[in-house]
CSV table of C-alpha atoms in Angstrom, one decimal:
chain,number,residue,atom,x,y,z
A,1248,MET,CA,1.3,1.1,-20.9
A,1249,ASN,CA,-2.5,0.4,-21.0
A,1250,LYS,CA,-4.1,-1.5,-18.1
A,1251,VAL,CA,-4.6,-4.8,-20.0
A,1252,ASP,CA,-1.0,-5.1,-21.0
A,1253,ALA,CA,0.2,-3.9,-17.6
A,1254,LEU,CA,-1.7,-6.7,-15.9
A,1255,VAL,CA,-0.5,-9.2,-18.5
A,1256,VAL,CA,3.0,-8.3,-17.4
A,1257,TYR,CA,2.0,-9.0,-13.8
A,1258,LYS,CA,1.1,-12.5,-14.9
A,1259,ILE,CA,4.5,-13.3,-16.4
A,1260,LYS,CA,6.7,-15.5,-14.2
A,1261,GLY,CA,10.1,-14.1,-13.6
A,1262,ILE,CA,9.1,-10.4,-13.6
A,1263,GLY,CA,8.7,-9.1,-10.1
A,1264,ASN,CA,7.5,-5.8,-8.7
A,1265,LYS,CA,10.8,-3.9,-9.1
A,1266,SER,CA,11.1,-5.1,-12.7
A,1267,GLN,CA,7.5,-4.2,-13.4
A,1268,VAL,CA,8.1,-0.7,-12.1
A,1269,ALA,CA,11.3,-0.4,-14.3
A,1270,LEU,CA,9.3,-1.6,-17.3
A,1271,PHE,CA,6.4,0.8,-16.8
A,1272,GLU,CA,8.8,3.7,-16.2
A,1273,PHE,CA,10.5,2.8,-19.5
A,1274,CYS,CA,7.2,2.7,-21.3
A,1275,ARG,CA,6.2,6.1,-20.0
A,1276,ALA,CA,9.5,7.7,-20.9
A,1277,ASN,CA,9.2,6.3,-24.5
A,1278,ASN,CA,5.4,6.8,-24.9
A,1279,ILE,CA,4.8,3.1,-25.3
A,1280,SER,CA,1.2,2.0,-24.7
A,1281,SER,CA,1.3,-1.6,-25.9
A,1282,ILE,CA,3.3,-4.5,-24.8
A,1283,GLU,CA,3.8,-5.5,-28.4
A,1284,ASP,CA,5.7,-2.3,-29.1
A,1285,LEU,CA,8.5,-3.5,-26.8
A,1286,ARG,CA,9.5,-6.0,-29.5
A,1287,SER,CA,11.1,-3.1,-31.4
A,1288,PHE,CA,13.6,-2.5,-28.6
A,1289,ASP,CA,16.6,-4.6,-27.6
A,1290,LEU,CA,15.8,-4.8,-24.0
A,1291,ASN,CA,19.0,-6.7,-23.3
A,1292,LEU,CA,20.9,-3.5,-23.9
A,1293,LEU,CA,18.9,-1.5,-21.4
A,1294,ALA,CA,20.4,-2.0,-17.9
A,1295,PRO,CA,17.1,-1.7,-15.9
A,1296,LEU,CA,15.3,-4.1,-18.2
A,1297,LYS,CA,17.9,-6.9,-18.6
A,1298,ARG,CA,16.0,-9.1,-16.2
A,1299,VAL,CA,12.7,-8.4,-18.0
A,1300,ALA,CA,13.9,-9.2,-21.6
A,1301,LYS,CA,14.0,-13.0,-21.6
A,1302,PRO,CA,10.8,-13.8,-19.7
A,1303,LEU,CA,8.9,-11.0,-21.5
A,1304,LEU,CA,9.9,-11.9,-25.1
A,1305,SER,CA,9.5,-15.6,-24.4
A,1306,PHE,CA,6.0,-15.0,-23.1
A,1307,LEU,CA,5.0,-12.9,-26.1
A,1308,ASP,CA,6.0,-15.8,-28.4
A,1309,SER,CA,4.1,-18.4,-26.4
A,1310,ASP,CA,0.6,-19.7,-26.7
A,1311,ASP,CA,-0.3,-18.3,-23.3
A,1312,TYR,CA,-0.1,-14.7,-24.4
A,1313,LEU,CA,-3.5,-14.3,-26.1
A,1314,LEU,CA,-5.2,-16.5,-23.5
A,1315,ILE,CA,-3.9,-14.4,-20.6
A,1316,ARG,CA,-4.9,-11.2,-22.4
A,1317,ASP,CA,-8.4,-12.5,-22.7
A,1318,GLU,CA,-8.3,-13.5,-19.0
A,1319,VAL,CA,-7.1,-10.1,-17.9
A,1320,SER,CA,-9.7,-8.3,-20.0
A,1321,GLY,CA,-12.4,-10.4,-18.3
A,1322,LEU,CA,-11.0,-9.6,-14.9
A,1323,LEU,CA,-11.0,-5.8,-15.6
A,1324,GLU,CA,-14.7,-6.0,-16.5
A,1325,LYS,CA,-15.4,-8.0,-13.3
A,1326,TRP,CA,-13.5,-5.5,-11.1
A,1327,SER,CA,-15.1,-2.5,-12.8
A,1328,ALA,CA,-18.5,-4.0,-11.9
A,1329,LEU,CA,-17.3,-4.1,-8.3
A,1330,SER,CA,-16.2,-0.5,-8.4
A,1331,ILE,CA,-12.5,-1.5,-8.3
A,1332,GLU,CA,-10.1,0.8,-10.1
A,1333,ILE,CA,-6.4,0.3,-10.9
A,1334,ILE,CA,-3.6,2.8,-10.8
A,1335,ILE,CA,-0.4,1.8,-12.6
A,1336,TYR,CA,3.1,3.1,-11.7
A,1337,GLY,CA,4.0,6.0,-14.0
A,1338,SER,CA,0.4,7.1,-14.6
A,1339,THR,CA,-0.8,10.6,-13.8
A,1340,GLU,CA,-2.9,9.2,-11.0
A,1341,TYR,CA,-0.1,7.5,-9.2
A,1342,PRO,CA,0.7,9.2,-5.9
A,1343,THR,CA,4.1,11.0,-6.2
A,1344,GLN,CA,4.9,10.3,-2.5
A,1345,LEU,CA,5.1,6.6,-3.2
A,1346,THR,CA,7.7,7.1,-5.9
A,1347,GLU,CA,10.2,7.9,-3.1
A,1348,LEU,CA,10.0,4.3,-1.8
A,1349,ASP,CA,12.9,1.9,-2.6
A,1350,ASP,CA,10.3,-0.6,-3.9
A,1351,PRO,CA,7.2,1.3,-4.9
A,1352,PRO,CA,4.2,-0.8,-5.8
A,1353,ALA,CA,3.7,-1.3,-9.5
A,1354,PHE,CA,-0.1,-1.4,-9.1
A,1355,LEU,CA,-2.6,0.1,-6.7
A,1356,PHE,CA,-6.0,-1.5,-6.6
A,1357,CYS,CA,-8.5,1.0,-5.2
A,1358,LYS,CA,-12.0,1.0,-3.9
A,1359,GLY,CA,-13.5,4.3,-2.9
A,1360,ASP,CA,-12.2,7.9,-3.3
A,1361,LYS,CA,-8.9,7.5,-5.0
A,1362,THR,CA,-8.4,11.3,-5.1
A,1363,LEU,CA,-7.3,10.9,-1.5
A,1364,LEU,CA,-4.0,9.6,-2.8
A,1365,THR,CA,-3.2,13.0,-4.2
A,1366,ASP,CA,-3.8,14.7,-0.8
A,1367,LEU,CA,-0.4,15.2,0.6
A,1368,LYS,CA,-1.9,16.0,4.1
A,1369,SER,CA,-2.0,12.4,5.2
A,1370,ILE,CA,-0.6,10.9,8.4
A,1371,ALA,CA,-0.3,7.2,9.4
A,1372,VAL,CA,-1.7,6.2,12.8
A,1373,ILE,CA,-0.7,2.6,13.5
A,1374,GLY,CA,0.1,0.3,16.4
A,1375,THR,CA,-0.3,-3.0,18.2
A,1376,ARG,CA,-3.3,-5.3,17.9
A,1377,GLU,CA,-3.4,-5.7,21.6
A,1378,ASN,CA,-3.6,-2.1,22.6
A,1379,THR,CA,-4.0,-0.7,26.2
A,1380,ARG,CA,-6.7,1.6,27.4
A,1381,VAL,CA,-4.2,4.5,27.4
A,1382,GLY,CA,-3.2,3.6,23.8
A,1383,LYS,CA,-6.8,3.8,22.7
A,1384,LEU,CA,-7.2,7.2,24.3
A,1385,ILE,CA,-4.0,8.5,22.7
A,1386,ALA,CA,-4.9,7.2,19.2
A,1387,THR,CA,-8.4,8.7,19.4
A,1388,LYS,CA,-7.1,12.1,20.5
A,1389,THR,CA,-4.3,12.0,17.9
A,1390,VAL,CA,-6.8,11.3,15.0
A,1391,SER,CA,-9.3,13.8,16.3
A,1392,ASN,CA,-6.7,16.5,16.4
A,1393,PHE,CA,-5.4,15.9,12.9
A,1394,VAL,CA,-8.8,15.4,11.3
A,1395,SER,CA,-9.9,18.8,12.7
A,1396,ASN,CA,-6.9,20.2,10.8
A,1397,GLY,CA,-7.8,18.7,7.5
A,1398,TYR,CA,-5.6,15.6,7.5
A,1399,CYS,CA,-6.4,12.2,6.1
A,1400,VAL,CA,-5.7,9.2,8.3
A,1401,VAL,CA,-3.8,6.2,6.9
A,1402,SER,CA,-3.8,2.9,8.7
A,1403,GLY,CA,-4.0,-0.9,8.1
A,1404,LEU,CA,-7.4,-2.0,9.3
A,1405,ALA,CA,-5.9,-4.5,11.7
A,1406,ILE,CA,-7.5,-5.1,15.1
A,1407,GLY,CA,-6.3,-2.8,17.8
A,1408,ILE,CA,-4.8,0.7,17.2
A,1409,ASP,CA,-5.5,0.5,13.4
A,1410,THR,CA,-9.2,-0.1,14.0
A,1411,ILE,CA,-9.4,2.7,16.6
A,1412,ALA,CA,-7.7,5.1,14.2
A,1413,HIS,CA,-10.0,4.4,11.3
A,1414,GLN,CA,-13.1,4.6,13.5
A,1415,ALA,CA,-12.0,7.8,15.1
A,1416,ALA,CA,-11.5,9.4,11.7
A,1417,ILE,CA,-15.0,8.4,10.7
A,1418,ASP,CA,-16.5,9.6,14.0
A,1419,ASN,CA,-14.9,13.0,13.5
A,1420,SER,CA,-16.2,13.3,9.9
A,1421,GLY,CA,-12.7,12.8,8.5
A,1422,LYS,CA,-11.3,10.8,5.6
A,1423,THR,CA,-9.3,7.6,6.1
A,1424,ILE,CA,-7.3,5.2,3.9
A,1425,ALA,CA,-7.0,1.6,4.8
A,1426,VAL,CA,-4.0,-0.1,3.2
A,1427,LEU,CA,-4.8,-3.8,2.9
A,1428,VAL,CA,-3.3,-6.9,1.4
A,1429,ASP,CA,-6.5,-7.5,-0.6
A,1430,ILE,CA,-9.4,-5.1,-0.9
A,1431,GLU,CA,-11.9,-7.8,-1.6
A,1432,LYS,CA,-10.8,-10.5,0.9
A,1433,VAL,CA,-10.6,-8.0,3.9
A,1434,SER,CA,-8.4,-9.2,6.7
A,1435,PRO,CA,-9.3,-9.6,9.5
A,1436,ALA,CA,-12.8,-10.7,8.4
A,1437,LYS,CA,-14.3,-9.1,11.5
A,1438,ASN,CA,-13.4,-5.7,10.2
A,1439,LYS,CA,-15.4,-6.1,6.9
A,1440,ASP,CA,-18.1,-3.9,8.3
A,1441,LEU,CA,-15.5,-1.2,9.2
A,1442,ALA,CA,-14.2,-1.5,5.6
A,1443,ASN,CA,-17.7,-0.8,4.3
A,1444,LEU,CA,-18.1,2.1,6.7
A,1445,ILE,CA,-14.8,3.6,5.4
A,1446,LEU,CA,-16.2,3.5,1.9
A,1447,GLU,CA,-19.6,4.9,3.0
A,1448,SER,CA,-17.8,7.8,4.7
A,1449,GLY,CA,-15.9,8.7,1.5
A,1450,GLY,CA,-12.7,6.9,2.4
A,1451,LEU,CA,-10.5,4.5,0.4
A,1452,LEU,CA,-9.5,0.9,0.5
A,1453,LEU,CA,-6.1,0.2,-1.2
A,1454,ALA,CA,-3.9,-2.8,-2.0
A,1455,GLU,CA,-1.0,-3.5,-4.3
A,1456,ASN,CA,-2.2,-7.1,-4.9
A,1457,PRO,CA,-5.1,-8.0,-7.2
A,1458,PRO,CA,-8.4,-8.9,-5.6
A,1459,ASN,CA,-8.7,-12.4,-4.3
A,1460,THR,CA,-4.9,-12.9,-4.0
A,1461,ASN,CA,-3.7,-15.9,-2.0
A,1462,VAL,CA,-2.6,-14.1,1.2
A,1463,ILE,CA,0.7,-14.9,2.8
A,1464,PRO,CA,2.2,-13.3,5.9
A,1465,ALA,CA,5.0,-11.6,3.9
A,1466,PHE,CA,2.3,-9.5,2.2
A,1467,PHE,CA,1.4,-7.8,5.5
A,1468,VAL,CA,5.0,-6.8,5.9
A,1469,LYS,CA,5.1,-5.4,2.4
A,1470,ARG,CA,2.0,-3.3,2.8
A,1471,ASP,CA,3.5,-1.5,5.8
A,1472,ARG,CA,5.8,0.4,3.6
A,1473,ILE,CA,2.8,1.8,1.7
A,1474,GLN,CA,1.3,3.2,4.9
A,1475,ALA,CA,4.5,5.1,5.6
A,1476,GLY,CA,5.0,6.0,1.9
A,1477,LEU,CA,1.6,7.7,1.7
A,1478,SER,CA,2.1,9.7,4.8
A,1479,LEU,CA,3.9,12.9,5.9
A,1480,ALA,CA,4.6,11.3,9.2
A,1481,VAL,CA,4.0,8.0,11.1
A,1482,PHE,CA,2.4,8.0,14.6
A,1483,ALA,CA,3.3,4.7,16.2
A,1484,ILE,CA,0.9,4.7,19.2
A,1485,GLU,CA,1.9,1.4,20.8
A,1486,THR,CA,4.2,-1.4,19.6
A,1487,SER,CA,6.4,-4.2,21.0
A,1488,ILE,CA,10.0,-4.2,19.9
A,1489,ASP,CA,9.4,-6.8,17.3
A,1490,GLY,CA,5.9,-5.7,16.3
A,1491,GLY,CA,4.7,-5.2,12.7
A,1492,THR,CA,4.5,-1.5,13.3
A,1493,MET,CA,8.3,-1.4,13.2
A,1494,HIS,CA,8.2,-2.2,9.4
A,1495,ALA,CA,6.4,1.1,8.7
A,1496,VAL,CA,8.7,2.9,11.1
A,1497,LYS,CA,11.7,1.7,9.3
A,1498,THR,CA,10.3,2.9,6.0
A,1499,ALA,CA,9.6,6.3,7.5
A,1500,ASN,CA,13.1,6.5,8.9
A,1501,ASP,CA,14.5,5.5,5.5
A,1502,LEU,CA,12.5,8.2,3.8
A,1503,GLU,CA,13.6,10.7,6.5
A,1504,ARG,CA,9.9,11.3,7.4
A,1505,ASN,CA,9.1,12.0,11.0
A,1506,VAL,CA,8.0,9.3,13.4
A,1507,TYR,CA,6.2,10.1,16.6
A,1508,VAL,CA,5.5,8.1,19.7
A,1509,PRO,CA,3.8,9.0,23.0
A,1510,ASN,CA,5.8,10.0,26.0
A,1511,ALA,CA,5.0,6.9,28.2
A,1512,VAL,CA,5.6,8.7,31.5
A,1513,ALA,CA,3.6,11.8,30.6
A,1514,ALA,CA,0.8,9.6,29.2
A,1515,GLY,CA,0.4,8.0,32.6
A,1516,TYR,CA,1.1,4.4,31.8
A,1517,SER,CA,0.9,2.4,35.1
A,1518,ASP,CA,3.4,-0.2,33.9
A,1519,LEU,CA,6.3,1.2,31.9
A,1520,SER,CA,7.6,-2.4,31.5
A,1521,ASP,CA,4.6,-3.4,29.5
A,1522,LYS,CA,5.9,-5.1,26.3
A,1523,ARG,CA,3.1,-3.4,24.3
A,1524,ILE,CA,5.0,-0.1,24.7
A,1525,ALA,CA,8.5,-1.4,24.7
A,1526,GLY,CA,9.0,-0.6,21.1
A,1527,THR,CA,7.7,3.0,21.2
A,1528,GLN,CA,10.0,3.6,24.2
A,1529,MET,CA,12.9,2.1,22.4
A,1530,LEU,CA,12.2,4.4,19.4
A,1531,ALA,CA,12.2,7.5,21.6
A,1532,GLU,CA,15.3,6.5,23.5
A,1533,SER,CA,17.3,5.7,20.3
A,1534,GLY,CA,16.3,8.9,18.6
A,1535,ARG,CA,14.4,7.2,15.8
A,1536,ALA,CA,11.2,8.9,16.9
């Protein structure tokens, strides 16, 4: 499906991410490029598209259709001027490793070198926002080692371990991908300069939501699956038992991709009861890492 029509689908109420993916998959399989061509199919008879049929066909018959097409066309021109590119599920540019997710993103909004998405030598280095001194050292050494071996570093641009990972990749002349909620409204705002540095160093900013999306906490949880999905393995440097890092770890476990954590004793932590490493210790003890 062409980008204008795909984004029109995004705007239709009642068609969520999974339904969008199913629709784009159907269009690819049937060589459909236009949303109008779907009128010739009885979507109600197609199991994956039953949820799509009513809201889609109702929308195509409404007065909003042409208005939203014009709106979307304008947005594409605006985003293009900002060097923002869009990859749609099912296109040749879409990273194959993300298709293994239970809920792969229907869209990828990119700023920077999108060819990094085809590099299968990527690892995720992630962790708590309130890192320890030891955690900073481990993250820096981990990134340095993998960059020297040609790996791209994936993280989430959050304060703490994520920031350290991105910066270490840049300092070692490596490539890094920042998976965000919104590539224009960078969060946290204090990392806007780091986001620009990632672009200047040949890296990539990536989000599944369109630019200037109204950000809600649930979006940060959703983006964690993309970090794990893009990566051969997840390196959880430090995390509490209920930390956000655990969302990426769960995805990696579900995908049967390796998860690594530091050996807290060997690393020389002075306080093994520190809650900032309680999660990584639990992962090791439970065999999940």
